[in-house]
Every structure is written in structure tokens, then in C-alpha cells.
CSV table of C-alpha atoms and ligand atoms in Angstrom, one decimal:
chain,number,residue,atom,x,y,z
A,1,MET,CA,-63.9,-7.8,80.9
A,2,THR,CA,-62.7,-4.2,80.4
A,3,MET,CA,-63.8,-2.1,77.5
A,4,ALA,CA,-61.3,-0.9,75.0
A,5,GLN,CA,-60.9,2.9,74.4
A,6,PRO,CA,-63.5,3.2,71.6
A,7,ASP,CA,-60.9,4.5,69.1
A,8,SER,CA,-57.8,2.8,70.5
A,9,SER,CA,-55.4,1.8,67.7
A,10,VAL,CA,-52.2,-0.3,67.6
A,11,THR,CA,-49.5,0.8,65.2
A,12,ILE,CA,-46.3,-1.0,64.3
A,13,HIS,CA,-43.6,1.4,63.2
A,14,MET,CA,-40.0,0.7,62.1
A,15,VAL,CA,-37.4,1.9,59.7
A,16,ALA,CA,-35.9,-0.7,57.3
A,17,SER,CA,-33.5,-1.0,54.4
A,18,LEU,CA,-35.1,-1.5,51.0
A,19,ASP,CA,-34.3,-5.2,51.4
A,20,GLY,CA,-36.4,-5.3,54.6
A,21,PHE,CA,-33.8,-5.4,57.4
A,22,ILE,CA,-34.2,-3.3,60.6
A,23,ALA,CA,-30.7,-3.9,61.9
A,24,ARG,CA,-27.5,-5.7,60.9
A,25,LYS,CA,-27.0,-9.2,62.4
A,26,ASP,CA,-25.0,-7.6,65.2
A,27,GLY,CA,-27.8,-5.1,65.9
A,28,SER,CA,-26.2,-2.0,64.4
A,29,VAL,CA,-28.2,0.6,62.6
A,30,ASP,CA,-25.4,2.8,61.3
A,31,TRP,CA,-26.8,2.4,57.8
A,32,LEU,CA,-29.8,4.5,58.7
A,33,GLU,CA,-27.8,7.6,58.1
A,34,THR,CA,-27.5,8.0,54.3
A,35,SER,CA,-26.3,10.9,52.2
A,36,ASP,CA,-29.2,10.6,49.8
A,37,GLU,CA,-31.2,13.6,48.6
A,38,PHE,CA,-34.6,13.3,46.9
A,39,VAL,CA,-35.1,16.7,45.3
A,40,ASN,CA,-38.9,16.7,45.4
A,41,GLY,CA,-39.1,15.2,48.9
A,42,ASP,CA,-40.8,16.8,51.9
A,43,THR,CA,-38.9,18.0,54.9
A,44,LEU,CA,-40.1,17.3,58.4
A,45,ASP,CA,-40.8,20.4,60.5
A,46,PRO,CA,-39.5,19.8,64.0
A,47,GLU,CA,-42.6,21.4,65.5
A,48,PHE,CA,-44.8,19.0,63.5
A,49,VAL,CA,-42.7,16.1,64.7
A,50,GLU,CA,-43.1,17.3,68.3
A,51,ALA,CA,-46.8,17.7,68.0
A,52,PHE,CA,-47.1,14.3,66.3
A,53,LEU,CA,-45.2,12.5,69.0
A,54,LYS,CA,-47.6,14.0,71.5
A,55,THR,CA,-50.4,12.0,69.9
A,56,ILE,CA,-48.7,8.7,70.8
A,57,ASP,CA,-49.9,7.5,74.2
A,58,CYS,CA,-47.6,4.5,74.9
A,59,TYR,CA,-44.9,2.4,73.4
A,60,VAL,CA,-44.3,-1.4,73.3
A,61,MET,CA,-41.0,-3.0,72.5
A,62,GLY,CA,-39.1,-6.3,72.7
A,63,SER,CA,-36.2,-6.7,75.1
A,64,ARG,CA,-33.6,-6.6,72.4
A,65,THR,CA,-34.9,-3.2,71.2
A,66,TYR,CA,-34.9,-2.0,74.7
A,67,GLU,CA,-31.3,-3.1,75.1
A,68,THR,CA,-30.4,-1.1,72.0
A,69,ALA,CA,-32.3,1.9,73.3
A,70,LEU,CA,-30.3,1.7,76.6
A,71,ARG,CA,-27.1,1.5,74.7
A,72,PHE,CA,-28.0,4.5,72.6
A,73,GLU,CA,-28.8,6.4,75.8
A,74,SER,CA,-25.5,5.5,77.4
A,75,GLN,CA,-23.7,6.7,74.2
A,76,GLY,CA,-25.4,10.1,74.7
A,77,PHE,CA,-28.0,9.9,72.0
A,78,GLY,CA,-30.9,10.3,74.4
A,79,TRP,CA,-34.1,8.3,75.0
A,80,ALA,CA,-36.4,8.4,72.0
A,81,TYR,CA,-39.7,7.7,73.8
A,82,GLY,CA,-40.0,10.8,76.0
A,83,ASP,CA,-41.9,10.2,79.3
A,84,LYS,CA,-44.6,8.1,77.6
A,85,PRO,CA,-45.3,4.8,79.3
A,86,THR,CA,-43.0,2.2,77.6
A,87,PHE,CA,-43.8,-1.5,78.0
A,88,VAL,CA,-40.8,-3.8,77.5
A,89,LEU,CA,-41.5,-7.5,76.7
A,90,THR,CA,-39.1,-9.7,78.5
A,91,SER,CA,-38.8,-12.9,80.5
A,92,ARG,CA,-35.5,-11.6,82.0
A,93,GLU,CA,-34.5,-9.2,84.8
A,94,LEU,CA,-33.4,-6.1,82.9
A,95,PRO,CA,-32.2,-2.8,84.3
A,96,ARG,CA,-35.1,-0.3,84.6
A,97,SER,CA,-33.7,3.0,83.4
A,98,ARG,CA,-36.7,5.2,84.1
A,99,GLU,CA,-40.1,5.4,85.8
A,100,SER,CA,-41.9,5.2,82.5
A,101,VAL,CA,-40.5,1.8,81.7
A,102,GLU,CA,-42.6,-1.3,82.7
A,103,PHE,CA,-41.7,-4.9,82.1
A,104,TYR,CA,-44.2,-7.5,80.9
A,105,SER,CA,-43.9,-11.2,80.3
A,106,GLY,CA,-46.6,-13.5,79.0
A,107,ASP,CA,-49.5,-13.3,76.6
A,108,LEU,CA,-49.2,-10.4,74.2
A,109,ALA,CA,-52.9,-10.4,73.3
A,110,GLU,CA,-53.7,-10.1,77.1
A,111,LEU,CA,-51.3,-7.2,77.4
A,112,VAL,CA,-52.8,-5.3,74.4
A,113,ASN,CA,-56.5,-6.1,74.7
A,114,GLY,CA,-56.7,-6.5,78.5
A,115,HIS,CA,-54.3,-3.8,79.7
A,116,LEU,CA,-53.3,-1.3,76.9
A,117,ARG,CA,-56.4,-0.8,74.8
A,118,PRO,CA,-58.6,0.1,77.9
A,119,SER,CA,-56.1,2.8,79.0
A,120,PHE,CA,-54.4,4.2,75.9
A,121,ARG,CA,-55.7,5.5,72.5
A,122,SER,CA,-52.6,5.4,70.3
A,123,ILE,CA,-50.4,2.4,71.1
A,124,TRP,CA,-47.1,2.2,69.2
A,125,PHE,CA,-45.1,-1.0,68.7
A,126,VAL,CA,-41.6,0.1,67.9
A,127,GLY,CA,-39.9,-3.2,67.3
A,128,GLY,CA,-38.1,-5.3,66.9
A,129,GLY,CA,-38.9,-7.8,64.2
A,130,ALA,CA,-39.8,-10.6,66.7
A,131,VAL,CA,-42.4,-8.6,68.6
A,132,SER,CA,-43.8,-6.9,65.5
A,133,THR,CA,-44.4,-10.2,63.9
A,134,GLU,CA,-46.0,-11.6,67.0
A,135,CYS,CA,-48.3,-8.6,67.1
A,136,LEU,CA,-49.4,-9.2,63.5
A,137,ARG,CA,-49.6,-12.9,63.8
A,138,LEU,CA,-52.0,-12.5,66.8
A,139,GLY,CA,-54.1,-10.0,64.8
A,140,LEU,CA,-53.5,-7.2,67.3
A,141,ALA,CA,-52.2,-4.5,64.9
A,142,ASP,CA,-54.4,-1.9,63.1
A,143,GLU,CA,-51.7,-0.2,61.2
A,144,VAL,CA,-48.2,-0.7,59.9
A,145,ARG,CA,-45.9,2.2,59.2
A,146,TYR,CA,-42.9,1.2,57.2
A,147,SER,CA,-40.2,3.7,56.6
A,148,ILE,CA,-37.8,2.6,53.9
A,149,ALA,CA,-34.2,3.9,53.9
A,150,PRO,CA,-32.5,4.3,50.6
A,151,VAL,CA,-30.0,1.5,51.1
A,152,LEU,CA,-29.6,-2.2,50.7
A,153,ILE,CA,-27.7,-4.1,53.4
A,154,GLY,CA,-27.9,-7.6,52.2
A,155,GLU,CA,-28.5,-9.4,55.5
A,156,GLY,CA,-29.7,-8.6,59.0
A,157,ILE,CA,-32.7,-8.8,61.3
A,158,PRO,CA,-35.9,-8.8,59.2
A,159,PHE,CA,-38.8,-6.5,59.7
A,160,PHE,CA,-41.2,-9.4,59.4
A,161,GLU,CA,-40.6,-13.0,60.4
A,162,LYS,CA,-42.6,-16.1,59.4
A,163,LEU,CA,-46.4,-15.7,59.6
A,164,ASP,CA,-49.1,-18.3,59.7
A,165,GLY,CA,-50.9,-16.9,56.6
A,166,ASP,CA,-51.4,-13.8,54.5
A,167,ILE,CA,-52.3,-10.5,56.0
A,168,ALA,CA,-54.2,-8.2,53.7
A,169,LEU,CA,-53.4,-4.5,53.9
A,170,HIS,CA,-54.8,-1.3,52.6
A,171,LEU,CA,-52.3,1.3,51.5
A,172,ALA,CA,-53.5,4.5,53.3
A,173,GLU,CA,-50.6,7.0,52.8
A,174,VAL,CA,-47.3,7.4,51.0
A,175,LYS,CA,-44.8,10.1,51.8
A,176,ALA,CA,-41.3,10.7,50.4
A,177,TYR,CA,-38.8,12.8,52.1
A,178,LYS,CA,-35.8,14.9,51.1
A,179,ASN,CA,-33.4,12.5,52.8
A,180,GLY,CA,-34.6,9.7,50.5
A,181,MET,CA,-36.8,8.0,53.1
A,182,VAL,CA,-40.2,6.7,51.9
A,183,GLU,CA,-42.9,6.3,54.5
A,184,LEU,CA,-45.7,3.8,53.8
A,185,ARG,CA,-48.7,3.6,56.0
A,186,TYR,CA,-50.9,0.6,55.7
A,187,GLU,CA,-54.1,-0.3,57.5
A,188,VAL,CA,-54.6,-4.0,58.4
A,189,ARG,CA,-57.7,-5.2,56.6
A,190,ARG,CA,-60.1,-7.2,58.8
A,191,GLY,CA,-62.3,-10.1,57.8
B,201,NAP,N1,-34.8,0.0,62.3
B,201,NAP,C1,-35.7,0.1,63.3
B,201,NAP,O1,-36.7,0.9,63.2
B,201,NAP,C2,-35.6,-0.7,64.5
B,201,NAP,C3,-36.6,-0.6,65.5
B,201,NAP,C4,-36.6,-1.4,66.6
B,201,NAP,C5,-35.5,-2.3,66.8
B,201,NAP,N2,-34.5,-2.3,65.8
B,201,NAP,C6,-33.4,-3.3,66.0
B,201,NAP,O2,-34.0,-4.6,66.0
B,201,NAP,C7,-33.2,-5.5,66.9
B,201,NAP,C8,-34.1,-6.2,67.9
B,201,NAP,O3,-35.1,-6.9,67.2
B,201,NAP,P1,-35.4,-8.4,67.5
B,201,NAP,O4,-36.4,-8.9,66.5
B,201,NAP,O5,-34.0,-9.1,67.5
B,201,NAP,O6,-35.9,-8.4,69.0
B,201,NAP,P2,-37.1,-7.7,69.8
B,201,NAP,O7,-38.4,-7.9,69.1
B,201,NAP,O8,-36.7,-6.3,70.1
B,201,NAP,O9,-37.0,-8.5,71.2
B,201,NAP,C9,-37.4,-9.9,71.2
B,201,NAP,C10,-37.4,-10.3,72.6
B,201,NAP,O10,-38.4,-9.8,73.4
B,201,NAP,C11,-38.8,-10.7,74.4
B,201,NAP,N3,-40.2,-11.0,74.2
B,201,NAP,C12,-40.9,-11.0,73.0
B,201,NAP,N4,-42.2,-11.4,73.3
B,201,NAP,C13,-42.4,-11.6,74.6
B,201,NAP,C14,-43.4,-11.9,75.4
B,201,NAP,N5,-44.7,-12.1,74.9
B,201,NAP,N6,-43.2,-12.1,76.7
B,201,NAP,C15,-41.9,-11.9,77.2
B,201,NAP,N7,-40.9,-11.5,76.5
B,201,NAP,C16,-41.1,-11.4,75.2
B,201,NAP,C17,-37.9,-11.9,74.2
B,201,NAP,O11,-36.7,-11.7,75.0
B,201,NAP,P3,-36.3,-12.2,76.5
B,201,NAP,O12,-35.2,-13.2,76.3
B,201,NAP,O13,-35.9,-11.0,77.1
B,201,NAP,O14,-37.5,-12.8,77.1
B,201,NAP,C18,-37.5,-11.9,72.8
B,201,NAP,O15,-36.3,-12.5,72.5
B,201,NAP,C19,-32.2,-4.5,67.6
B,201,NAP,O16,-30.9,-4.7,66.9
B,201,NAP,C20,-32.7,-3.2,67.3
B,201,NAP,O17,-31.7,-2.2,67.2
B,201,NAP,C21,-34.6,-1.6,64.7
């Protein structure tokens, strides 16, 4: 058995509407751009964002999120994950757009505990709802970062799907931004 990085951690991060959707039913995320302004909100300094992104060691995503990322890239919006190793969960043969992308099929707990935790410190699950829920259901997540956009969209793909039971959380951080986004950071409580 391999040893985990002593301080490895698994974060789930997504942006959702106030009513808990990460995309419309057709997968679109046009609603993420709002014109809201929260006067007392913080602004994100691009240098801070760049430094923060450097602290993330690898990304994990579901195949439908990967397909969205590929579509964004082909539309000229770039690739959001830099050159960080990106593990895409899929049982299909998908185009591999770059060296940093690796496909994985099978047991998510084996991927996280057997492969990722021994090699990476900060492991980020970036969606979608199916994969994030599986990560929580299997007890693999240490932290959930939920950014709420100031909009209701009525229906769509939910952040969380059905769980087997309750998951207790500890609210660790709350930040509100000038563009009306609220970021909630929760730690998953064990035991
Ligand atoms: N608002 C946000 O922050 C945000 C973030 C991320 C995504 N999104 C949106 O969310 C939508 C995608 O979310 P989603 O919940 O529909 O799908 P998803 O979680 O991205 O992908 C689910 C797919 O991943 C594959 N998969 C999952 N677990 C696997 C495993 N253990 N082994 C092998 N394959 C596995 C399966 O596809 P196969 O058929 O390929 O096997 C499954 O259908 C997109 O529209 C995207 O734009 C929004």
C-alpha cells in the first residue's frame, strides 16, 4: 500500500446558481456572467489568483465537464487548468487535447487514495455534479468550495445528486465579491 502525502487534501469546487444548478439542462453556463454589483464586496487581484492557482497540484473532472472544457477551448476561451495534470473520468474513447490530460475509468476511491493522494498535495475536483456527488458519497472529499452566482435559473444540472445519508460540514470561510458572487468554503466533518 502506498502512503498518502501527509497533508494531501481533496477539494470539490464549482460555481452554481442560488438554486443549486451548475449548468442548464443543455450544459450551457451563459448565466454565470451577471451584471450584479455588491458595493461592499472584495475584488480578486489577478496576481493573487495566479498565485492561488499555483497551489493546486492536479484536477479531476467527469467526461461531460471535459467535453465542455474542450468546447470552450475550441471557441477561443482557453484551457482553464494550465499545465497541471488533469484526470478525466470516462469509460469512452475521448480526444486527448494535451499532454497533461489523462483518462481514468473505474473505482474513484482507488484513483484518489491509491494514485492521487500519494503523488499530489492539493487535489481539485472541478465537476460536474455526477463526479462531485460520487466523491462525497465515497467519503473522499475534505473540502467543498461552493461559489454562488447571483441568479436563479429554475432548472438544470444540480451541484449535488442523491446521497446515501447526511454529510456534516464545518463552515470554514465566507467571502463576498463585488460581482455578487459568494464563496462558501466548508470542511467535511469526519466521524
Ligand atoms: N458551474 C460549474 O462550476 C461547473 C463545473 C463543472 C461542470 N459544469 C457543467 O456540468 C455539466 C457536466 O456535469 P455532469 O454532472 O452532467 O457530468 P460530469 O460529472 O462532468 O461527467 C459525468 C461522466 O463522467 C464519467 N464518469 C464518472 N465517474 C466515472 C468513473 N468512476 N469511471 C469512469 N467514468 C466515470 C461518466 O461518463 P462516460 O460516459 O464518459 O463514462 C459520467 O457520465 C456540464 O454541462 C458542465 O458545463 C459546471
